[in-house]
PDB file of C-alpha atoms in Angstrom:
ATOM      1  CA  MET I   1       9.434   3.417  35.607  1.00 52.00           C
ATOM      2  CA  PHE I   2       9.617   0.103  33.762  1.00 59.00           C
ATOM      3  CA  ARG I   3       7.143  -0.752  31.026  1.00 57.00           C
ATOM      4  CA  PHE I   4       6.760  -3.908  29.030  1.00 58.00           C
ATOM      5  CA  HIS I   5       7.142  -3.661  25.293  1.00 62.00           C
ATOM      6  CA  LYS I   6       4.184  -4.680  23.200  1.00 66.00           C
ATOM      7  CA  ALA I   7       4.758  -8.021  21.498  1.00 79.00           C
ATOM      8  CA  LEU I   8       5.526  -7.625  17.810  1.00 83.00           C
ATOM      9  CA  ASP I   9       2.676  -8.113  15.375  1.00 88.00           C
ATOM     10  CA  VAL I  10       3.085 -11.214  13.219  1.00 91.00           C
ATOM     11  CA  ILE I  11       2.790 -10.866   9.457  1.00 95.00           C
ATOM     12  CA  THR I  12       2.826 -14.089   7.475  1.00 97.00           C
ATOM     13  CA  LEU I  13       3.717 -14.311   3.817  1.00 98.00           C
ATOM     14  CA  PHE I  14       2.417 -17.408   2.057  1.00 98.00           C
ATOM     15  CA  HIS I  15       5.249 -17.520  -0.451  1.00 97.00           C
ATOM     16  CA  LYS I  16       6.248 -19.365  -3.611  1.00 97.00           C
ATOM     17  CA  PRO I  17       9.856 -18.533  -4.588  1.00 97.00           C
ATOM     18  CA  SER I  18       9.317 -19.468  -8.246  1.00 97.00           C
ATOM     19  CA  LEU I  19       6.697 -16.713  -8.653  1.00 97.00           C
ATOM     20  CA  PRO I  20       8.164 -13.267  -9.403  1.00 97.00           C
ATOM     21  CA  ALA I  21       5.208 -11.583  -7.665  1.00 96.00           C
ATOM     22  CA  SER I  22       5.828 -13.566  -4.491  1.00 97.00           C
ATOM     23  CA  THR I  23       9.551 -12.793  -4.522  1.00 97.00           C
ATOM     24  CA  ARG I  24       8.743  -9.113  -5.026  1.00 96.00           C
ATOM     25  CA  VAL I  25       6.426  -9.140  -1.990  1.00 96.00           C
ATOM     26  CA  LEU I  26       9.088 -10.858   0.121  1.00 97.00           C
ATOM     27  CA  ASN I  27      11.619  -8.173  -0.827  1.00 95.00           C
ATOM     28  CA  ILE I  28       9.148  -5.374   0.002  1.00 94.00           C
ATOM     29  CA  LEU I  29       8.386  -6.875   3.420  1.00 94.00           C
ATOM     30  CA  LYS I  30      12.069  -7.438   4.205  1.00 93.00           C
ATOM     31  CA  GLN I  31      12.893  -3.823   3.302  1.00 91.00           C
ATOM     32  CA  VAL I  32      10.052  -2.420   5.392  1.00 89.00           C
ATOM     33  CA  SER I  33      10.958  -4.676   8.324  1.00 85.00           C
ATOM     34  CA  ALA I  34      14.634  -3.680   8.149  1.00 84.00           C
ATOM     35  CA  HIS I  35      13.690   0.014   7.997  1.00 79.00           C
ATOM     36  CA  ALA I  36      11.415  -0.337  11.026  1.00 70.00           C
ATOM     37  CA  SER I  37      14.104  -2.151  13.034  1.00 65.00           C
ATOM     38  CA  GLU I  38      16.710   0.409  12.015  1.00 62.00           C
ATOM     39  CA  GLY I  39      14.614   3.287  13.367  1.00 53.00           C
ATOM     40  CA  ALA I  40      13.859   1.453  16.586  1.00 47.00           C
ATOM     41  CA  THR I  41      17.536   1.405  17.602  1.00 46.00           C
ATOM     42  CA  GLU I  42      18.179   5.133  17.163  1.00 46.00           C
ATOM     43  CA  ASP I  43      19.775   7.022  20.074  1.00 46.00           C
ATOM     44  CA  GLN I  44      16.938   8.256  22.254  1.00 46.00           C
ATOM     45  CA  ALA I  45      18.839  11.451  23.177  1.00 46.00           C
ATOM     46  CA  SER I  46      18.910  12.663  19.578  1.00 48.00           C
ATOM     47  CA  ASP I  47      16.029  14.448  17.934  1.00 47.00           C
ATOM     48  CA  HIS I  48      14.469  12.095  15.385  1.00 46.00           C
ATOM     49  CA  SER I  49      11.024  13.658  15.349  1.00 46.00           C
ATOM     50  CA  HIS I  50      10.897  13.883  11.534  1.00 40.00           C
ATOM     51  CA  GLN I  51      12.036  10.291  11.111  1.00 42.00           C
ATOM     52  CA  ASN I  52       9.599   9.043  13.737  1.00 43.00           C
ATOM     53  CA  LYS I  53       6.690  10.470  11.771  1.00 41.00           C
ATOM     54  CA  ILE I  54       7.510   8.257   8.787  1.00 44.00           C
ATOM     55  CA  GLN I  55       8.798   5.314  10.832  1.00 50.00           C
ATOM     56  CA  ARG I  56       6.859   2.077  10.578  1.00 55.00           C
ATOM     57  CA  SER I  57       6.165  -0.261  13.460  1.00 75.00           C
ATOM     58  CA  GLU I  58       8.360  -3.295  13.826  1.00 84.00           C
ATOM     59  CA  PHE I  59       6.791  -6.629  13.038  1.00 90.00           C
ATOM     60  CA  GLU I  60       7.746 -10.277  12.984  1.00 92.00           C
ATOM     61  CA  LEU I  61       7.873 -11.594   9.419  1.00 94.00           C
ATOM     62  CA  ASN I  62       6.909 -15.229   9.066  1.00 95.00           C
ATOM     63  CA  VAL I  63       7.530 -16.652   5.582  1.00 97.00           C
ATOM     64  CA  THR I  64       6.090 -20.041   4.684  1.00 97.00           C
ATOM     65  CA  GLU I  65       5.933 -22.007   1.477  1.00 97.00           C
ATOM     66  CA  GLU I  66       3.209 -24.238   2.909  1.00 97.00           C
ATOM     67  CA  PRO I  67      -0.439 -23.585   2.109  1.00 97.00           C
ATOM     68  CA  PRO I  68      -2.609 -22.395   4.976  1.00 97.00           C
ATOM     69  CA  THR I  69      -4.310 -24.844   7.285  1.00 96.00           C
ATOM     70  CA  SER I  70      -8.103 -25.054   7.100  1.00 95.00           C
ATOM     71  CA  ASP I  71      -8.388 -22.779  10.133  1.00 96.00           C
ATOM     72  CA  GLN I  72      -5.953 -20.268   8.642  1.00 97.00           C
ATOM     73  CA  LEU I  73      -7.850 -20.248   5.334  1.00 97.00           C
ATOM     74  CA  ARG I  74     -11.132 -19.676   7.156  1.00 96.00           C
ATOM     75  CA  THR I  75      -9.549 -16.756   9.035  1.00 97.00           C
ATOM     76  CA  ILE I  76      -8.067 -15.255   5.848  1.00 97.00           C
ATOM     77  CA  LEU I  77     -11.491 -15.451   4.190  1.00 97.00           C
ATOM     78  CA  GLU I  78     -13.000 -13.666   7.203  1.00 96.00           C
ATOM     79  CA  TYR I  79     -10.439 -10.883   6.751  1.00 97.00           C
ATOM     80  CA  VAL I  80     -10.935 -10.411   2.994  1.00 96.00           C
ATOM     81  CA  GLY I  81     -14.536 -11.566   2.624  1.00 94.00           C
ATOM     82  CA  ALA I  82     -15.862 -14.890   1.345  1.00 90.00           C
ATOM     83  CA  ARG I  83     -16.530 -13.343  -2.074  1.00 92.00           C
ATOM     84  CA  ARG I  84     -12.722 -13.287  -2.566  1.00 95.00           C
ATOM     85  CA  ALA I  85     -12.461 -17.092  -2.191  1.00 96.00           C
ATOM     86  CA  LYS I  86     -11.867 -17.403  -5.953  1.00 96.00           C
ATOM     87  CA  ASP I  87      -8.865 -15.058  -5.627  1.00 96.00           C
ATOM     88  CA  ILE I  88      -7.247 -17.330  -3.040  1.00 96.00           C
ATOM     89  CA  ILE I  89      -8.233 -20.825  -4.211  1.00 97.00           C
ATOM     90  CA  ASP I  90      -8.399 -21.593  -7.948  1.00 96.00           C
ATOM     91  CA  GLY I  91     -11.931 -22.612  -8.888  1.00 95.00           C
ATOM     92  CA  ALA I  92     -13.561 -21.734  -5.557  1.00 96.00           C
ATOM     93  CA  ARG I  93     -17.004 -20.126  -5.608  1.00 94.00           C
ATOM     94  CA  ASP I  94     -17.432 -19.549  -1.871  1.00 94.00           C
ATOM     95  CA  GLU I  95     -15.880 -20.363   1.513  1.00 94.00           C
ATOM     96  CA  GLY I  96     -17.138 -23.945   1.638  1.00 95.00           C
ATOM     97  CA  ASP I  97     -15.903 -24.592  -1.868  1.00 95.00           C
ATOM     98  CA  ALA I  98     -12.506 -23.076  -1.017  1.00 96.00           C
ATOM     99  CA  MET I  99     -12.162 -25.313   2.040  1.00 96.00           C
ATOM    100  CA  ARG I 100     -13.020 -28.429   0.055  1.00 97.00           C
ATOM    101  CA  LEU I 101     -10.748 -27.569  -2.868  1.00 97.00           C
ATOM    102  CA  LEU I 102      -7.785 -26.783  -0.592  1.00 96.00           C
ATOM    103  CA  LYS I 103      -8.141 -30.200   1.072  1.00 95.00           C
ATOM    104  CA  GLU I 104      -8.338 -31.929  -2.317  1.00 96.00           C
ATOM    105  CA  ASP I 105      -5.390 -30.132  -3.883  1.00 96.00           C
ATOM    106  CA  SER I 106      -3.236 -27.656  -1.970  1.00 95.00           C
ATOM    107  CA  LYS I 107      -1.681 -26.500  -5.263  1.00 95.00           C
ATOM    108  CA  ARG I 108      -4.915 -24.574  -5.900  1.00 97.00           C
ATOM    109  CA  PHE I 109      -3.828 -22.058  -3.251  1.00 97.00           C
ATOM    110  CA  ARG I 110      -2.713 -18.827  -4.964  1.00 96.00           C
ATOM    111  CA  ARG I 111       0.300 -16.997  -3.679  1.00 97.00           C
ATOM    112  CA  PRO I 112       1.364 -14.503  -2.527  1.00 98.00           C
ATOM    113  CA  VAL I 113      -0.987 -13.853   0.357  1.00 98.00           C
ATOM    114  CA  ILE I 114       0.111 -11.597   3.210  1.00 98.00           C
ATOM    115  CA  VAL I 115      -1.712 -11.854   6.553  1.00 97.00           C
ATOM    116  CA  ASP I 116      -1.580  -9.589   9.600  1.00 96.00           C
ATOM    117  CA  TRP I 117      -2.985 -12.033  12.162  1.00 95.00           C
ATOM    118  CA  ASN I 118      -2.925  -9.593  15.082  1.00 92.00           C
ATOM    119  CA  ASN I 119      -4.980  -6.887  13.382  1.00 93.00           C
ATOM    120  CA  GLY I 120      -7.255  -8.947  11.143  1.00 95.00           C
ATOM    121  CA  ARG I 121      -6.065  -7.918   7.692  1.00 96.00           C
ATOM    122  CA  ALA I 122      -4.868  -9.706   4.568  1.00 97.00           C
ATOM    123  CA  VAL I 123      -3.581  -8.727   1.129  1.00 97.00           C
ATOM    124  CA  ILE I 124      -3.970 -11.030  -1.835  1.00 97.00           C
ATOM    125  CA  GLY I 125      -1.365 -10.555  -4.547  1.00 95.00           C
ATOM    126  CA  ASP I 126       1.536  -8.160  -4.906  1.00 94.00           C
ATOM    127  CA  SER I 127      -0.058  -4.718  -4.673  1.00 93.00           C
ATOM    128  CA  GLU I 128       2.716  -2.658  -3.089  1.00 93.00           C
ATOM    129  CA  SER I 129       0.272   0.086  -2.088  1.00 93.00           C
ATOM    130  CA  GLU I 130      -1.970  -2.402  -0.250  1.00 95.00           C
ATOM    131  CA  ILE I 131       1.023  -4.004   1.482  1.00 94.00           C
ATOM    132  CA  MET I 132       2.390  -0.613   2.545  1.00 92.00           C
ATOM    133  CA  LYS I 133      -1.054   0.409   3.794  1.00 92.00           C
ATOM    134  CA  MET I 134      -1.287  -2.776   5.899  1.00 93.00           C
ATOM    135  CA  VAL I 135       2.161  -2.275   7.406  1.00 90.00           C
ATOM    136  CA  GLY I 136       1.603   1.445   7.876  1.00 87.00           C
ATOM    137  CA  GLU I 137      -1.514   0.788   9.921  1.00 86.00           C
ATOM    138  CA  LEU I 138       0.257  -1.458  12.429  1.00 82.00           C
ATOM    139  CA  PRO I 139      -0.172  -0.084  15.959  1.00 80.00           C
ATOM    140  CA  LYS I 140       2.923   1.629  17.286  1.00 71.00           C
ATOM    141  CA  GLY I 141       4.592  -0.232  20.152  1.00 57.00           C
ATOM    142  CA  GLU I 142       5.221   1.226  23.608  1.00 48.00           C
ATOM    143  CA  THR I 143       8.655   2.608  24.380  1.00 44.00           C
ATOM    144  CA  VAL I 144      10.580   2.327  27.623  1.00 40.00           C
TER     145      VAL I 144
END
């Protein structure tokens, strides 16, 4: 019987290469993505039950140095809560303020920010435990 594979979840990293924290996050995401892809190509006839328990779902990593669009920022604030606007946009007090300040000066956007668009989650900053939790909670794809 033929089954379609689930489309990969998209995780976007709003990145700034000159920031050590952002570079660290990029390296974490690349390692996790490579590990997930590596496990996905294992020989199906072999017993990998132990490895499958710790295996992470594959995901598409989208890295951008651009700030989010207004719609993306609004969505990110929905994921993390409007009270976190100040953590994403320097000087913002609330969602409306964040939107206005981003339009005025995109350099106010703080990086890194990691967003799982498919599952409605975001991580602000470089907390490895939060990033690993987000990636670990990705739904497992269907196999053929």
